[in-house]
PDB file of C-alpha atoms in Angstrom:
ATOM      1  CA  MET A   1    -103.241 -15.629 -24.791  1.00 61.00           C
ATOM      2  CA  ALA A   2    -102.009 -13.662 -27.494  1.00 77.00           C
ATOM      3  CA  LYS A   3    -100.656 -10.202 -26.636  1.00 85.00           C
ATOM      4  CA  LEU A   4    -103.267  -6.885 -27.414  1.00 83.00           C
ATOM      5  CA  SER A   5    -101.861  -4.346 -29.098  1.00 87.00           C
ATOM      6  CA  GLN A   6    -102.413  -0.858 -27.119  1.00 88.00           C
ATOM      7  CA  ASP A   7    -105.543   0.080 -30.070  1.00 87.00           C
ATOM      8  CA  GLU A   8    -106.969  -3.485 -29.087  1.00 87.00           C
ATOM      9  CA  LEU A   9    -106.780  -2.838 -25.175  1.00 82.00           C
ATOM     10  CA  LEU A  10    -108.559   0.418 -25.303  1.00 84.00           C
ATOM     11  CA  ALA A  11    -111.061  -0.741 -27.665  1.00 85.00           C
ATOM     12  CA  GLN A  12    -111.885  -3.445 -24.888  1.00 86.00           C
ATOM     13  CA  PHE A  13    -112.120  -0.784 -22.107  1.00 81.00           C
ATOM     14  CA  GLU A  14    -114.863   1.243 -24.477  1.00 84.00           C
ATOM     15  CA  GLU A  15    -117.151  -1.521 -24.229  1.00 84.00           C
ATOM     16  CA  LEU A  16    -116.857  -1.794 -19.773  1.00 81.00           C
ATOM     17  CA  THR A  17    -119.035   0.862 -18.049  1.00 83.00           C
ATOM     18  CA  LEU A  18    -117.497   2.990 -15.315  1.00 79.00           C
ATOM     19  CA  ILE A  19    -117.924   0.551 -12.138  1.00 83.00           C
ATOM     20  CA  GLU A  20    -116.297  -2.257 -14.330  1.00 82.00           C
ATOM     21  CA  LEU A  21    -113.883  -0.355 -15.060  1.00 80.00           C
ATOM     22  CA  ALA A  22    -112.992   1.097 -11.657  1.00 81.00           C
ATOM     23  CA  ALA A  23    -113.243  -2.534 -10.239  1.00 84.00           C
ATOM     24  CA  PHE A  24    -110.661  -3.706 -12.852  1.00 84.00           C
ATOM     25  CA  VAL A  25    -108.322  -0.688 -12.008  1.00 82.00           C
ATOM     26  CA  LYS A  26    -108.563  -1.948  -8.364  1.00 84.00           C
ATOM     27  CA  ALA A  27    -107.553  -5.201  -9.444  1.00 86.00           C
ATOM     28  CA  PHE A  28    -104.728  -3.911 -11.312  1.00 83.00           C
ATOM     29  CA  GLU A  29    -103.581  -1.800  -8.523  1.00 82.00           C
ATOM     30  CA  GLU A  30    -103.691  -4.739  -6.009  1.00 85.00           C
ATOM     31  CA  LYS A  31    -101.799  -7.307  -8.230  1.00 86.00           C
ATOM     32  CA  PHE A  32     -99.082  -5.163  -9.265  1.00 83.00           C
ATOM     33  CA  ASP A  33     -98.958  -3.288  -6.070  1.00 82.00           C
ATOM     34  CA  VAL A  34     -99.242   0.247  -8.090  1.00 80.00           C
ATOM     35  CA  THR A  35    -101.665   2.962  -7.830  1.00 74.00           C
ATOM     36  CA  ALA A  36    -103.344   4.759 -10.722  1.00 64.00           C
ATOM     37  CA  ALA A  37    -103.472   8.122  -8.950  1.00 62.00           C
ATOM     38  CA  ALA A  38    -102.052  11.134 -10.926  1.00 54.00           C
ATOM     39  CA  PRO A  39     -98.803  12.388  -9.500  1.00 53.00           C
ATOM     40  CA  VAL A  40     -99.051  15.727  -7.630  1.00 50.00           C
ATOM     41  CA  ALA A  41     -96.635  18.661  -9.226  1.00 51.00           C
ATOM     42  CA  VAL A  42     -95.142  20.322  -6.775  1.00 50.00           C
ATOM     43  CA  ALA A  43     -94.852  24.340  -7.844  1.00 51.00           C
ATOM     44  CA  ALA A  44     -91.685  26.353  -7.357  1.00 49.00           C
ATOM     45  CA  ALA A  45     -92.120  28.887  -4.530  1.00 49.00           C
ATOM     46  CA  GLY A  46     -91.441  32.172  -5.949  1.00 50.00           C
ATOM     47  CA  VAL A  47     -90.817  35.919  -4.645  1.00 48.00           C
ATOM     48  CA  ALA A  48     -94.550  37.070  -3.990  1.00 50.00           C
ATOM     49  CA  GLY A  49     -96.495  39.389  -1.674  1.00 49.00           C
ATOM     50  CA  PRO A  50     -99.557  38.443   0.652  1.00 51.00           C
ATOM     51  CA  ALA A  51    -102.110  39.421  -2.142  1.00 49.00           C
ATOM     52  CA  ALA A  52    -100.662  37.186  -4.658  1.00 46.00           C
ATOM     53  CA  GLU A  53    -101.301  34.467  -2.125  1.00 47.00           C
ATOM     54  CA  ALA A  54    -105.083  34.597  -2.142  1.00 51.00           C
ATOM     55  CA  VAL A  55    -106.744  30.746  -1.862  1.00 53.00           C
ATOM     56  CA  GLU A  56    -109.994  29.925  -3.697  1.00 63.00           C
ATOM     57  CA  GLU A  57    -112.653  28.583  -2.382  1.00 72.00           C
ATOM     58  CA  GLN A  58    -113.480  24.879  -3.341  1.00 78.00           C
ATOM     59  CA  ASP A  59    -116.740  25.244  -5.390  1.00 78.00           C
ATOM     60  CA  GLU A  60    -116.871  21.511  -7.000  1.00 85.00           C
ATOM     61  CA  PHE A  61    -117.563  18.553  -4.739  1.00 87.00           C
ATOM     62  CA  ASP A  62    -117.541  14.740  -4.732  1.00 87.00           C
ATOM     63  CA  VAL A  63    -119.704  12.853  -3.037  1.00 87.00           C
ATOM     64  CA  ILE A  64    -118.232   9.621  -1.884  1.00 88.00           C
ATOM     65  CA  LEU A  65    -119.886   6.652  -0.398  1.00 87.00           C
ATOM     66  CA  GLU A  66    -117.511   5.005   2.295  1.00 87.00           C
ATOM     67  CA  ALA A  67    -120.129   2.387   3.517  1.00 86.00           C
ATOM     68  CA  ALA A  68    -123.363   1.280   2.679  1.00 83.00           C
ATOM     69  CA  GLY A  69    -124.064   0.153   6.537  1.00 82.00           C
ATOM     70  CA  ASP A  70    -127.243  -1.808   7.411  1.00 84.00           C
ATOM     71  CA  LYS A  71    -129.940  -1.020   5.193  1.00 85.00           C
ATOM     72  CA  LYS A  72    -128.189  -1.702   1.704  1.00 87.00           C
ATOM     73  CA  ILE A  73    -131.345  -1.718  -0.302  1.00 89.00           C
ATOM     74  CA  GLN A  74    -132.343   2.104   0.906  1.00 90.00           C
ATOM     75  CA  VAL A  75    -129.207   3.294   0.049  1.00 88.00           C
ATOM     76  CA  ILE A  76    -128.906   1.754  -3.412  1.00 89.00           C
ATOM     77  CA  LYS A  77    -132.600   3.443  -4.017  1.00 89.00           C
ATOM     78  CA  GLU A  78    -130.913   6.723  -3.026  1.00 88.00           C
ATOM     79  CA  VAL A  79    -127.999   6.450  -5.477  1.00 86.00           C
ATOM     80  CA  ARG A  80    -130.558   5.459  -8.218  1.00 89.00           C
ATOM     81  CA  THR A  81    -132.551   8.956  -6.891  1.00 87.00           C
ATOM     82  CA  LEU A  82    -129.039  10.596  -7.236  1.00 85.00           C
ATOM     83  CA  THR A  83    -127.515   9.875 -10.394  1.00 84.00           C
ATOM     84  CA  SER A  84    -129.145   8.288 -13.662  1.00 80.00           C
ATOM     85  CA  LEU A  85    -127.407   4.555 -12.734  1.00 84.00           C
ATOM     86  CA  GLY A  86    -129.980   1.195 -13.542  1.00 87.00           C
ATOM     87  CA  LEU A  87    -130.158  -0.966 -10.609  1.00 90.00           C
ATOM     88  CA  LYS A  88    -127.258  -3.223 -11.325  1.00 89.00           C
ATOM     89  CA  GLU A  89    -125.062  -0.232 -11.505  1.00 88.00           C
ATOM     90  CA  ALA A  90    -126.101   1.347  -8.497  1.00 87.00           C
ATOM     91  CA  LYS A  91    -126.380  -1.979  -6.414  1.00 89.00           C
ATOM     92  CA  ASP A  92    -122.162  -2.193  -7.597  1.00 89.00           C
ATOM     93  CA  LEU A  93    -121.488   0.788  -7.217  1.00 87.00           C
ATOM     94  CA  VAL A  94    -123.120   0.807  -3.380  1.00 87.00           C
ATOM     95  CA  ASP A  95    -120.432  -2.538  -2.960  1.00 88.00           C
ATOM     96  CA  THR A  96    -117.614  -0.704  -3.761  1.00 82.00           C
ATOM     97  CA  ALA A  97    -116.339   0.882  -0.953  1.00 74.00           C
ATOM     98  CA  GLY A  98    -114.990   4.626  -1.659  1.00 83.00           C
ATOM     99  CA  ALA A  99    -116.730   4.821  -4.827  1.00 85.00           C
ATOM    100  CA  LYS A 100    -117.780   8.702  -6.014  1.00 87.00           C
ATOM    101  CA  VAL A 101    -121.417   9.093  -6.203  1.00 86.00           C
ATOM    102  CA  LEU A 102    -121.401  12.541  -7.450  1.00 85.00           C
ATOM    103  CA  GLU A 103    -118.314  14.272  -8.585  1.00 86.00           C
ATOM    104  CA  LYS A 104    -117.625  17.971  -9.305  1.00 86.00           C
ATOM    105  CA  VAL A 105    -121.119  19.146  -7.917  1.00 86.00           C
ATOM    106  CA  ALA A 106    -122.011  22.259  -6.072  1.00 87.00           C
ATOM    107  CA  LYS A 107    -121.977  22.782  -2.323  1.00 87.00           C
ATOM    108  CA  ASP A 108    -125.318  22.515  -1.896  1.00 87.00           C
ATOM    109  CA  VAL A 109    -126.014  19.576  -4.204  1.00 87.00           C
ATOM    110  CA  ALA A 110    -123.512  17.658  -2.171  1.00 87.00           C
ATOM    111  CA  GLU A 111    -124.856  18.649   1.082  1.00 88.00           C
ATOM    112  CA  LYS A 112    -128.303  17.320   0.299  1.00 88.00           C
ATOM    113  CA  ALA A 113    -126.956  13.913  -1.379  1.00 88.00           C
ATOM    114  CA  LYS A 114    -124.921  13.402   1.803  1.00 89.00           C
ATOM    115  CA  ALA A 115    -127.993  13.807   4.106  1.00 89.00           C
ATOM    116  CA  ALA A 116    -129.952  12.166   1.914  1.00 88.00           C
ATOM    117  CA  LEU A 117    -127.281   9.172   1.658  1.00 87.00           C
ATOM    118  CA  GLU A 118    -127.021   9.281   5.478  1.00 88.00           C
ATOM    119  CA  GLY A 119    -130.751   9.237   5.748  1.00 88.00           C
ATOM    120  CA  ALA A 120    -130.584   5.847   4.374  1.00 87.00           C
ATOM    121  CA  GLY A 121    -128.115   4.658   6.815  1.00 86.00           C
ATOM    122  CA  ALA A 122    -124.817   5.099   4.440  1.00 86.00           C
ATOM    123  CA  LYS A 123    -121.770   6.769   5.785  1.00 87.00           C
ATOM    124  CA  VAL A 124    -120.798   9.790   3.429  1.00 87.00           C
ATOM    125  CA  THR A 125    -117.900  12.035   2.998  1.00 86.00           C
ATOM    126  CA  VAL A 126    -118.014  15.094   0.850  1.00 88.00           C
ATOM    127  CA  LYS A 127    -114.584  16.243  -0.634  1.00 87.00           C
TER     128      LYS A 127
END
């Protein structure tokens, strides 16, 4: 097998769907015992008053499908309703444990999606 350049690899990845790319990353992590998570930056603690340490409320949430449950077909239908995915992509997403159904959505949208997916029998978390 010929060694591919970085540009050739990127060209190959461009042709993949997000679900196929996620499956590749998972397989890569398992094979090489690594993680693709970004490192967490550690901020230096400075001298600041209590007013400077105001905590911002989270306004963007991810809806994560933990498990499809017994009614997998209903969960696939709900995923297709919530997203613009086709049948195969929705099925692949449901088959992938820990897959993000929706990313960076408002809290009310995330709660509605969670309720709809749980109503179909899925186990869902909102982060």
